[in-house]
Amino acid sequence: MDFSWAGIKQSATTFWNRLSSPQKILTVLAPLAVAVALISLITWAGRPQYVAIFTKLSDADAGAITTKLKDLKADYKLADNGSTIMVTQQAAADLRLQLASAGLPEQSKFSFSNLDSMHLGETDADRKLRYVLGLQNELENTLKTLNGVQDARVHLVMPEESLFVDSQKAATAAVTLKLVPGTKLGDVQIRAVANLLAGSVEGLQTENVTIVDTNGNVLSDVLSKDQDPNSLTGTQYQLKQTVEEDTRKSIQSMLDRVLGQGKTVVRINASLDFDQIKRVKQTNGPGALVSEQSSIESSINGTAVGGTPGLDANGAPTYQAVTPGGDVISSKSTATKNYQVDTTQEEQVVSPGAVKRLSVSVMADADSINQDQLDQIKTIVASAAGIQAVRGDDIQVAAIAFNKTDLQQERLAMEEAQKRQQLVTYIGIGAVVLFALFLMVMYMRSRVKKARAEKMMGLADAQPVSLAEAELLMAQQLAEEEAQLKFAQGKAKTVEEIQKQKTKESVELYSRNNPDEVARLMKTWLSEES
């Protein structure tokens, strides 16, 4: 084997010429695919890992921190629209300490930890001011932990204590919330924020808490409703929402099955009767005879004739006998009957929560519905919702062209995401296939080399030859194999012609590259023939 540059180049050229077109393509692409995969793996493994050192920062704090990081020549990245700052994991602890020593972020300047020590020349007013600032900062940090709250600002007004109760002013608080995009706080969460502040600040009542968002919406209006005696309680409001939501879902699911998703919008407004009514009804029947009593009185009236009354010998009184002077007879009869009256008493209690009035509104996409369908929808929805005209229920159905811009953009985004995912999947499959083909080609090459080596060893065993003669025989064998391959592919006319041509070319090529070996071989053949 010639290990010179010319020999190596000649061997590579010979090997390349022996390959077919698919084998050449695989020979080029397989190493490239493996190289790209290795480079990507090395790049990914060597990429630094970033961790967040500050989150939910205001624009001012984020700007100050990034300026300091630039001065420190530290590598950093921004996330969450600039509210989160990320640095490399190795330098995170050191950078956090350096920023803290520089007083960044500035919101950590006032805290309850500042109240642990006294300052020289500090008055009670100064200490109270530091307490209020620290309390505001702690409340802001607490509010930021709530789901849906991205940032928060709290302002407390705590008036001086007065000796007179009538002159004492109440504490007030103002809260500004920056919500996560697409998030809306419910009434329960708003009441929780107000109760949190009222429980943290002495003398603060929930009605003195004002809560707004960064869009200018007053969220604390729900607190004033709680103070209105005519407003609904929490349980009553939940019952109202339950009735409205159950009715809406029932109608919406029915319309979605018929017209498709996103073709209709249903809204329900229910007025419930929360008065508890107790009705008592009493009915009197004819009754039954319980007892009966009757009496007859008779009397005879006459004139009495006789002496005067006196005493006998024993001292007992004596009376003169009466002699009737004339007879007068009178009689009186009475009858009494007692009856028990039959009484029936009914007591009915009407539980609160009955529907007093129901309003249903349905909007349908004008592009997917006509007037006849609109009338049918109105009839069907009225029946499904239980509309009763006697109690003043109302139903409105309208066909309006929907704005589909957002829906189309969302669909396009989903389609793009699916295409990217498919592309990644196809690339992965292609890389696996190429790697498998590369392994298969390497395996086949090793098998071919082994078979050729065994064949050459068999020839050497059958007839002793020199090294040059063995190489020449190998070249002839390779030429014959390539001729057979091209013949099988339809690129040659006859096998004999190709064999002769390739044998000739191989001998000429070997003779040009190894003239000394050819001369020695010729001398050997001539000496053997002689």
Coordinates of C-alpha atoms in Angstrom, one line a residue, residues 295-301 328-334:
S295 CA -134.3 23.5 81.7
I296 CA -138.0 24.3 82.7
E297 CA -138.9 26.6 85.6
S298 CA -142.5 26.9 87.1
S299 CA -143.7 29.1 90.0
I300 CA -147.1 29.7 91.8
N301 CA -147.7 33.1 93.4
V328 CA -150.9 32.8 90.0
I329 CA -148.9 30.2 88.0
S330 CA -145.8 31.1 85.7
S331 CA -143.3 28.8 83.8
K332 CA -140.0 29.4 82.0
S333 CA -138.0 26.9 79.8
T334 CA -134.4 27.3 78.4

